[in-house]
Each structure stands twice: as structure tokens, then as C-alpha cells.
Coordinates of C-alpha atoms in Angstrom, one line a residue:
M131 CA 0.0 0.0 0.0
Q132 CA 1.3 3.4 -1.1
Q133 CA 2.1 6.0 1.6
F134 CA 1.1 9.7 0.8
D135 CA 1.2 12.8 2.9
A136 CA -1.8 14.3 1.1
I137 CA -3.9 13.9 -2.1
W138 CA -5.9 16.3 -4.2
I139 CA -8.8 14.9 -6.2
N140 CA -11.3 16.2 -8.7
A141 CA -8.7 18.7 -10.1
N142 CA -8.0 19.9 -13.5
I143 CA -4.2 19.9 -13.7
A144 CA -2.1 22.1 -16.0
T145 CA 1.1 20.1 -15.8
M146 CA 2.9 22.4 -18.3
I147 CA 4.5 19.3 -19.8
N148 CA 4.1 18.3 -23.5
N149 CA 1.4 15.6 -23.4
G150 CA -0.4 16.5 -26.6
K151 CA -2.9 18.7 -24.8
P152 CA -2.8 22.5 -24.3
Y153 CA -1.1 23.4 -21.0
G154 CA -0.3 19.7 -20.6
T155 CA -3.8 19.3 -19.1
I156 CA -5.0 16.4 -17.1
E157 CA -8.8 16.7 -16.7
N158 CA -10.4 15.4 -13.5
G159 CA -7.0 14.4 -12.3
V160 CA -5.4 13.4 -9.0
L161 CA -2.2 14.8 -7.4
A162 CA -0.5 13.1 -4.4
I163 CA 2.6 14.3 -2.4
K164 CA 5.1 12.6 -0.2
D165 CA 8.1 14.2 1.7
G166 CA 7.8 17.5 -0.2
L167 CA 7.7 16.0 -3.7
I168 CA 5.0 15.1 -6.1
A169 CA 4.5 11.3 -5.8
F170 CA 1.7 10.8 -8.3
V171 CA -0.1 12.8 -10.9
G172 CA -2.7 11.3 -13.3
S173 CA -6.2 9.9 -13.5
R174 CA -8.1 8.7 -10.4
N175 CA -8.2 5.1 -11.6
A176 CA -4.5 4.9 -11.9
L177 CA -3.8 6.1 -8.4
P178 CA -2.1 3.3 -6.3
E179 CA -3.9 1.9 -3.3
F180 CA -3.3 4.1 -0.2
D181 CA -4.4 4.3 3.4
A182 CA -7.5 6.4 3.1
M183 CA -8.0 6.7 6.9
A184 CA -4.4 8.2 7.3
T185 CA -4.2 10.4 4.3
P186 CA -5.7 14.0 4.1
L187 CA -7.9 14.3 1.0
H188 CA -8.5 17.6 -0.6
D189 CA -11.4 17.9 -3.0
A190 CA -10.4 20.5 -5.6
Q191 CA -14.0 20.6 -6.9
G192 CA -13.0 21.1 -10.5
Q193 CA -10.5 24.0 -9.7
W194 CA -7.2 24.1 -11.5
L195 CA -3.7 23.2 -10.2
L196 CA -0.7 24.9 -11.8
P197 CA 3.0 24.7 -10.9
G198 CA 4.1 27.4 -8.4
F199 CA 4.9 30.5 -10.3
I200 CA 8.5 31.6 -10.8
D201 CA 9.6 35.2 -11.0
C202 CA 13.0 34.8 -12.6
H203 CA 14.1 38.5 -12.9
T204 CA 13.6 41.0 -10.0
H205 CA 15.5 43.7 -8.2
L206 CA 13.4 43.1 -5.1
I207 CA 15.8 44.6 -2.5
Y208 CA 16.2 48.3 -2.5
A209 CA 15.3 51.4 -0.5
G210 CA 13.5 54.6 -1.4
N211 CA 11.3 55.0 -4.5
R212 CA 11.4 57.2 -7.6
A213 CA 7.9 58.4 -7.8
N214 CA 9.2 61.9 -7.9
E215 CA 11.1 61.2 -11.1
F216 CA 7.9 59.6 -12.6
E217 CA 6.1 62.8 -11.9
M218 CA 8.9 65.0 -13.2
R219 CA 9.0 63.0 -16.5
L220 CA 5.2 63.5 -16.9
N221 CA 5.7 67.1 -16.3
G222 CA 8.2 67.4 -19.1
A223 CA 11.6 67.0 -17.4
S224 CA 14.4 65.3 -19.5
Y225 CA 16.6 62.5 -18.4
Q226 CA 19.5 64.9 -18.0
Q227 CA 17.4 67.3 -15.8
I228 CA 16.3 64.4 -13.6
A229 CA 19.9 63.2 -13.2
A230 CA 21.1 66.7 -12.4
A231 CA 18.5 66.8 -9.7
G232 CA 20.0 63.7 -8.1
G233 CA 17.7 61.2 -9.8
G234 CA 18.2 58.0 -11.7
I235 CA 19.8 54.8 -10.5
N236 CA 22.2 56.8 -8.2
A237 CA 19.3 57.9 -6.2
T238 CA 18.3 54.3 -5.4
V239 CA 22.0 53.5 -4.8
A240 CA 22.2 56.3 -2.2
A241 CA 19.0 55.3 -0.5
T242 CA 20.1 51.6 -0.4
R243 CA 23.5 52.4 0.9
A244 CA 22.0 54.4 3.7
A245 CA 19.4 51.8 4.7
S246 CA 20.1 49.2 7.4
H247 CA 19.9 45.4 6.9
E248 CA 16.7 45.4 9.0
Q249 CA 15.1 48.2 6.9
L250 CA 15.9 46.5 3.6
F251 CA 14.6 43.2 5.0
S252 CA 11.3 44.7 6.0
L253 CA 10.8 46.5 2.6
A254 CA 11.8 43.4 0.6
K255 CA 9.6 41.1 2.8
D256 CA 6.5 43.2 2.0
R257 CA 7.1 42.9 -1.7
L258 CA 7.9 39.2 -1.5
N259 CA 4.6 38.6 0.4
T260 CA 2.7 40.4 -2.3
L261 CA 4.1 38.1 -4.9
L262 CA 3.6 35.0 -2.7
A263 CA -0.1 35.8 -2.5
Q264 CA -0.3 35.7 -6.3
G265 CA 1.2 32.2 -6.4
V266 CA 4.9 32.9 -6.7
T267 CA 6.9 30.1 -5.0
T268 CA 10.4 30.8 -6.4
M269 CA 12.0 34.1 -7.2
E270 CA 15.4 35.5 -8.3
I271 CA 16.7 38.6 -6.4
K272 CA 19.5 40.7 -8.0
S273 CA 21.9 43.0 -6.2
G274 CA 23.1 46.0 -8.1
Y275 CA 21.8 48.9 -6.0
G276 CA 25.0 49.0 -3.9
L277 CA 27.8 49.3 -6.4
D278 CA 30.3 48.8 -3.6
L279 CA 31.4 45.7 -1.8
A280 CA 29.7 46.6 1.5
T281 CA 26.3 47.4 0.1
E282 CA 26.3 44.6 -2.5
Q283 CA 27.1 42.2 0.4
K284 CA 24.3 43.7 2.5
I285 CA 21.8 43.2 -0.3
L286 CA 22.8 39.6 -0.8
E287 CA 22.8 38.9 2.9
V288 CA 19.2 40.2 3.1
A289 CA 18.3 37.9 0.2
A290 CA 19.9 35.0 2.0
E291 CA 18.0 35.8 5.2
L292 CA 14.7 36.1 3.4
D293 CA 15.4 32.7 1.8
N294 CA 16.0 31.2 5.3
H295 CA 12.9 32.7 6.8
H296 CA 10.3 32.8 4.0
P297 CA 8.4 29.9 2.4
A298 CA 9.4 31.0 -1.1
T299 CA 12.7 29.9 -2.6
L300 CA 15.1 32.8 -3.4
V301 CA 17.9 32.7 -6.0
K302 CA 20.7 35.2 -5.4
T303 CA 22.2 37.0 -8.5
F304 CA 25.2 39.3 -8.2
L305 CA 24.7 42.4 -10.4
G306 CA 27.7 44.5 -9.5
A307 CA 28.0 45.5 -13.2
H308 CA 24.6 47.3 -13.1
A309 CA 25.7 50.9 -13.4
L310 CA 28.8 53.1 -12.9
P311 CA 28.9 54.5 -9.4
A312 CA 29.6 58.2 -8.9
E313 CA 33.0 57.5 -7.3
F314 CA 34.1 55.7 -10.6
K315 CA 32.8 58.4 -13.0
G316 CA 34.8 58.3 -16.2
N317 CA 36.5 55.0 -15.2
A318 CA 34.3 52.2 -16.3
D319 CA 37.3 49.8 -16.7
G320 CA 38.4 50.6 -13.2
Y321 CA 35.0 49.8 -11.8
I322 CA 34.8 46.5 -13.7
D323 CA 38.1 45.6 -12.1
E324 CA 36.5 46.3 -8.8
V325 CA 33.5 44.1 -9.6
C326 CA 35.8 41.3 -10.5
K327 CA 37.4 41.7 -7.1
M328 CA 34.1 41.7 -5.2
L329 CA 32.8 38.5 -6.8
P330 CA 35.2 36.0 -5.2
K331 CA 34.7 37.6 -1.8
L332 CA 30.9 37.4 -2.1
N333 CA 31.0 33.9 -3.5
A334 CA 33.2 32.7 -0.6
N335 CA 30.4 33.7 1.7
K336 CA 27.9 31.6 -0.3
L337 CA 26.0 34.7 -1.3
V338 CA 26.0 34.2 -5.1
D339 CA 24.1 31.7 -7.2
A340 CA 24.5 33.5 -10.5
V341 CA 26.2 36.5 -12.1
D342 CA 24.4 39.2 -14.2
V343 CA 25.6 42.3 -16.1
F344 CA 24.0 45.3 -17.8
C345 CA 25.4 45.1 -21.3
E346 CA 24.3 48.3 -22.9
G347 CA 25.5 51.7 -24.1
I348 CA 24.5 53.2 -20.9
G349 CA 25.8 50.2 -19.0
F350 CA 28.9 48.3 -19.9
S351 CA 30.6 47.1 -23.1
V352 CA 30.8 43.5 -24.4
S353 CA 34.5 43.4 -23.5
Q354 CA 33.8 44.7 -20.0
C355 CA 31.0 42.2 -19.5
R356 CA 33.3 39.4 -20.9
K357 CA 35.7 40.1 -18.1
V358 CA 33.0 39.7 -15.5
F359 CA 31.8 36.5 -17.1
A360 CA 35.4 35.1 -17.2
T361 CA 35.6 35.7 -13.5
A362 CA 32.3 34.1 -12.9
H363 CA 33.2 31.1 -15.1
A364 CA 36.4 30.6 -13.1
L365 CA 34.3 30.4 -10.0
G366 CA 31.9 27.9 -11.5
L367 CA 29.0 30.4 -11.5
P368 CA 26.4 30.6 -14.2
V369 CA 25.9 33.9 -16.0
K370 CA 23.1 35.9 -17.6
A371 CA 22.7 39.5 -18.9
H372 CA 20.5 42.4 -19.3
A373 CA 21.0 42.6 -23.1
E374 CA 19.7 44.2 -26.3
Q375 CA 17.2 46.4 -24.3
L376 CA 18.1 49.7 -26.0
S377 CA 20.4 48.6 -28.8
N378 CA 22.1 45.5 -30.3
L379 CA 25.5 45.3 -28.7
G380 CA 25.8 41.6 -28.8
G381 CA 25.3 40.9 -25.1
S382 CA 23.0 37.9 -25.8
S383 CA 25.6 36.3 -28.0
L384 CA 28.1 36.8 -25.3
V385 CA 25.8 35.0 -22.8
A386 CA 25.4 32.1 -25.2
E387 CA 29.2 32.0 -25.8
F388 CA 29.5 31.3 -22.0
G389 CA 26.6 28.8 -22.1
G390 CA 24.6 31.2 -19.9
L391 CA 21.2 30.8 -18.4
S392 CA 19.4 33.8 -20.0
A393 CA 19.4 37.0 -21.9
D394 CA 16.8 39.4 -20.5
H395 CA 14.9 42.2 -22.2
V396 CA 16.2 41.4 -25.8
E397 CA 13.9 43.9 -27.7
F398 CA 16.8 44.6 -30.1
L399 CA 17.9 41.0 -30.5
D400 CA 18.7 40.0 -34.1
E401 CA 18.4 36.6 -35.8
A402 CA 22.1 35.8 -35.4
G403 CA 21.8 36.3 -31.7
V404 CA 18.7 34.2 -31.5
A405 CA 20.4 31.4 -33.4
K406 CA 23.3 31.4 -30.9
M407 CA 20.9 31.4 -27.9
A408 CA 19.1 28.5 -29.4
A409 CA 22.4 26.5 -29.9
A410 CA 23.5 27.3 -26.3
G411 CA 20.1 26.6 -24.7
T412 CA 19.9 30.1 -23.4
V413 CA 16.4 31.4 -22.3
A414 CA 15.0 34.7 -23.5
V415 CA 13.5 36.5 -20.5
L416 CA 10.9 39.0 -21.7
L417 CA 10.1 41.9 -19.4
P418 CA 6.8 43.5 -20.5
G419 CA 6.6 45.7 -17.4
A420 CA 9.7 47.7 -18.3
Y421 CA 8.6 47.9 -22.0
Y422 CA 5.3 49.3 -20.8
F423 CA 6.6 51.7 -18.1
L424 CA 9.3 53.2 -20.4
R425 CA 6.8 53.4 -23.2
E426 CA 9.1 51.5 -25.6
T427 CA 8.0 50.8 -29.2
K428 CA 10.6 48.1 -30.2
L429 CA 9.0 44.7 -29.6
P430 CA 11.2 41.7 -28.8
P431 CA 11.6 39.3 -31.8
V432 CA 8.9 36.8 -30.6
S433 CA 8.5 35.2 -34.0
L434 CA 12.2 34.5 -34.3
L435 CA 12.3 33.1 -30.9
R436 CA 9.5 30.8 -31.7
Q437 CA 11.1 29.9 -35.1
Y438 CA 14.4 28.9 -33.3
Q439 CA 12.5 27.3 -30.4
V440 CA 14.3 29.5 -27.8
P441 CA 12.3 29.2 -24.5
M442 CA 10.6 32.4 -23.5
A443 CA 10.3 33.3 -19.8
I444 CA 8.3 36.2 -18.3
A445 CA 9.2 38.1 -15.2
T446 CA 8.2 41.3 -13.4
D447 CA 11.6 43.0 -13.4
L448 CA 10.4 44.5 -10.2
N449 CA 12.6 47.6 -9.6
P450 CA 12.1 51.3 -8.5
G451 CA 13.1 52.9 -11.8
T452 CA 11.8 51.2 -14.9
S453 CA 9.3 48.5 -13.6
P454 CA 7.9 49.3 -10.2
L455 CA 5.3 46.7 -10.8
C456 CA 4.8 43.9 -8.2
S457 CA 2.3 41.8 -10.1
I458 CA 2.8 38.5 -11.9
P459 CA -0.9 38.6 -13.2
L460 CA -0.2 42.0 -14.8
M461 CA 2.9 40.5 -16.5
L462 CA 0.9 37.6 -17.9
N463 CA -1.7 40.0 -19.3
M464 CA 1.0 42.4 -20.8
A465 CA 2.9 39.4 -22.3
C466 CA -0.2 38.6 -24.2
T467 CA -1.5 42.1 -25.1
L468 CA 1.8 43.9 -25.7
F469 CA 4.1 41.0 -26.9
R470 CA 1.3 39.0 -28.5
L471 CA 2.2 35.7 -26.7
T472 CA -0.5 33.1 -26.4
P473 CA -1.8 32.4 -22.8
E474 CA -0.1 29.1 -22.9
E475 CA 3.3 30.7 -23.9
A476 CA 2.8 33.2 -21.1
L477 CA 2.1 30.6 -18.4
L478 CA 5.1 28.5 -19.7
G479 CA 7.0 31.7 -19.2
I480 CA 6.3 31.8 -15.4
T481 CA 6.6 28.1 -14.8
R482 CA 8.7 25.7 -16.9
H483 CA 10.8 28.2 -18.9
A484 CA 11.3 30.4 -15.8
A485 CA 12.7 27.4 -14.0
T486 CA 15.1 26.9 -16.9
A487 CA 16.1 30.5 -16.8
L488 CA 17.3 30.0 -13.2
G489 CA 19.0 26.7 -13.8
L490 CA 16.4 24.8 -11.7
S491 CA 15.3 21.4 -12.9
D492 CA 13.2 20.3 -9.9
R493 CA 10.3 22.6 -10.4
G494 CA 8.2 24.6 -13.0
V495 CA 6.1 21.5 -14.0
I496 CA 3.7 19.1 -12.2
A497 CA 5.2 15.7 -12.5
S498 CA 6.3 12.8 -10.3
G499 CA 9.5 13.5 -8.6
M500 CA 9.3 17.3 -8.8
R501 CA 9.0 19.6 -5.8
A502 CA 5.5 19.9 -4.5
D503 CA 5.1 23.6 -5.4
F504 CA 1.7 24.3 -6.8
G505 CA -1.3 26.5 -6.6
C506 CA -5.0 25.8 -6.7
F507 CA -6.9 28.4 -8.7
N508 CA -10.7 29.0 -8.9
I509 CA -10.7 29.4 -12.7
S510 CA -12.6 27.9 -15.6
Q511 CA -9.5 27.6 -17.8
P512 CA -5.8 28.5 -17.5
A513 CA -6.2 31.4 -20.0
E514 CA -8.3 33.2 -17.4
L515 CA -5.1 33.9 -15.5
C516 CA -3.8 36.0 -18.4
Y517 CA -7.2 37.5 -19.3
Q518 CA -7.7 39.6 -16.2
F519 CA -5.8 41.0 -13.3
G520 CA -6.8 42.6 -10.1
V521 CA -8.9 39.7 -8.9
N522 CA -6.8 37.0 -7.2
Q523 CA -8.2 33.5 -8.0
L524 CA -5.5 31.7 -5.9
K525 CA -7.3 29.6 -3.3
Q526 CA -4.5 27.4 -1.9
L527 CA -0.7 27.4 -2.2
I528 CA 1.6 24.5 -1.5
I529 CA 5.4 25.0 -1.2
N530 CA 7.6 22.0 -0.7
G531 CA 4.5 19.9 0.2
K532 CA 3.3 22.3 2.9
P533 CA 0.3 24.7 2.8
V534 CA 1.2 28.3 2.9
R535 CA -1.0 30.8 4.7
L536 CA -2.2 33.5 2.2

């Protein structure tokens, strides 16, 4: 007789696995868990015999089970906000005028440097809880608002503490090469050297799961990013990049050259870059929130990504400057309305493909042996999750086999 910790019956299950049906659907299915893992998923008549008296039984009553959502690109930990800049822009101020008034990324850097560990923890926890309530069970958190060793370490330590004390899984990404700090003005090469010195120290403290760069005209050059990647590679750390957001510098091709996890934004990505990403297994992370908030007009090359079968992930890019949007449902809707993804592509983008973008092979789909991270949604069909936002249909959330209070 099979031993299970809990069983869900009468559920429609969007496994997000290719089984010949949209969303990998199993209608009127059963899901059983044991020791934090999915032990069985399938039809009721295929469920092994179990001790009905000792096993909690949940009747989903026709609701839908989906894998726990994965937000694979966020800048969750920061202090301050830039609402004043938002208002200044709408009143006609230029980027230069805002920068001269102390705005831009340096404003967030200054606020984050001044904030205590406890303050950053509290601010980040509130944002994290908001996403958790939407069904997010795994999230990436980037540093990059410190731009010096002490503050980059502080941000990553806050991320590690959140990971230890929060039900969601958090992946820590070092983004020292995010922007040029004021103290290195005119000396980008010198700052990149500093970033390459920070990385081994942070990694020695087990604070780095991956390494990111901002490869852009207003960020860092391909050669400078290559130096950071080489340092990461020597430490055995996977890489990714903010790439091709504002121009086509070749950052995505650089990520592919290093066998990197993902190239993110990619509005200006060309076919040669898409082909290299496809060959390397690099995920394209699309960020509709930043596209919307910056009122961009250049769409990412979705047709090319489909043609070359490059997996497309979707994320919030939650940050104070270009995507202050703490909503996965909104990203799903924008991915469909702005980027013309299908609802199935969008939901793959926050489940299976998002897991790949973080290098995680134990989640993102509902299948035997995978982590028991899933949500139960009161919806009539999966497309409903992309169709509307502002109404939360999540009724139950399970992380690592344990119910989470919402």
C-alpha cells in the first residue's frame, strides 16, 4: 500500500508538460505528495492503493492546479522610490534634468547604501509577500543597488536571510555591473576591475548563485562584461545578462558563448543572436513591465524566438526605476497584449521556462519527482489567469509539500 502525505482529487491539472494537450492538461485528475515531492499525478483510476484513513484528502471541486509561479528576474531589495522622477517626466523633465536633480539609479543607490539590513529586509519582505499571495513560489533577487562591496554584500545577505525565513525559494544573483557609481565616474574599466574583485569575496560567503551584467551603451561594453563573465566562469558560477534592451551590442551572443542561463529584455535581439541562444540553450526572458513603463516601441523578436525554439520566460523586473510593478498577473496580461504571446506561452514563461532561466530542474512543471510547489486556482480555464488581473483567483498554495497561509 502506497504512503502519501496528502492527495488532491477532482482537479483539472495544468502540468505544463508536453502531453499532446494545451497546458499539458489532465482533466479530473489526482495529485499526491510525499516528503515535499509530487509522488503521483494522473487519473483517479491509476492512483495506487493508499491508506484512506491516514491520508488527508483535498477535493479541488474542478478547480485548476498549476505549478508554483517563478519570477525569474527581480531587483526586489532596494530602499526609497522614484515616484518623484515619474512625476517629473510626466511634467516634461528630461533624463538629464532628472539626473542633475540627483535622480536616476544613483538615487536608489544612495538610499540603499543608507538603509540598514533590517530596513531592507522589511521592505523586501512586504514585496515578497505580495508576490507570494499571487502564487509565486520561487524568485530571483539581484543585487546592483550598492555598487560597492559593503552594500552589494548587504543586499545579498538580506536575500539569504529572506530565503531562510520565508516559504518561497530565493535565488541570489550578483549584479555588481549594473551601473557606474559616482566614485568611478569616467573610469568604467576601473569599476569592472572592482566588480571582479568583489565577486570571489561574495562567493566565498555563499551569497552568489549566478552573475548578471548590464550590457548596454548606458551600462557596460561587451568586452567589459566578458571580463566579469570570465571571473564568474572561473568560480563555476552561471551567467546571464540584461542585453539588447536599447540597442544591439551583442550581449545575448556573449551569454550564449558562455553557455549562460538567460538573456533578458532582448527587444533589439537579431536573428544571429537568436540562433546562438538556441544553440546554447539560453532562455530569452521577456520583461513587459519595463517595456510598458518606459513606453518603448521596439518589440522583442517573438516570431524569431518561436522559429528557433528559444524558450521564453516572463518576469516582473520589479525595480524602482523602470518597472515598479509587483504583479505577476499583470505581466501575464502584458505578455499577451503587448508582446502577442499566447496564454499558454505566457504561463510557460512563469513556470517551466522560468525554472530553466534560473537553472532549476526540480520545479516549474507538475510531474512525479518534482518539488510539490503548486497553486489551486478557482478558474474555468488557464487562459483566465492571463485574461484579467486585479482579482486573485488563488485559493490554496503549497510549497515543498506544505500549505502556505495566504
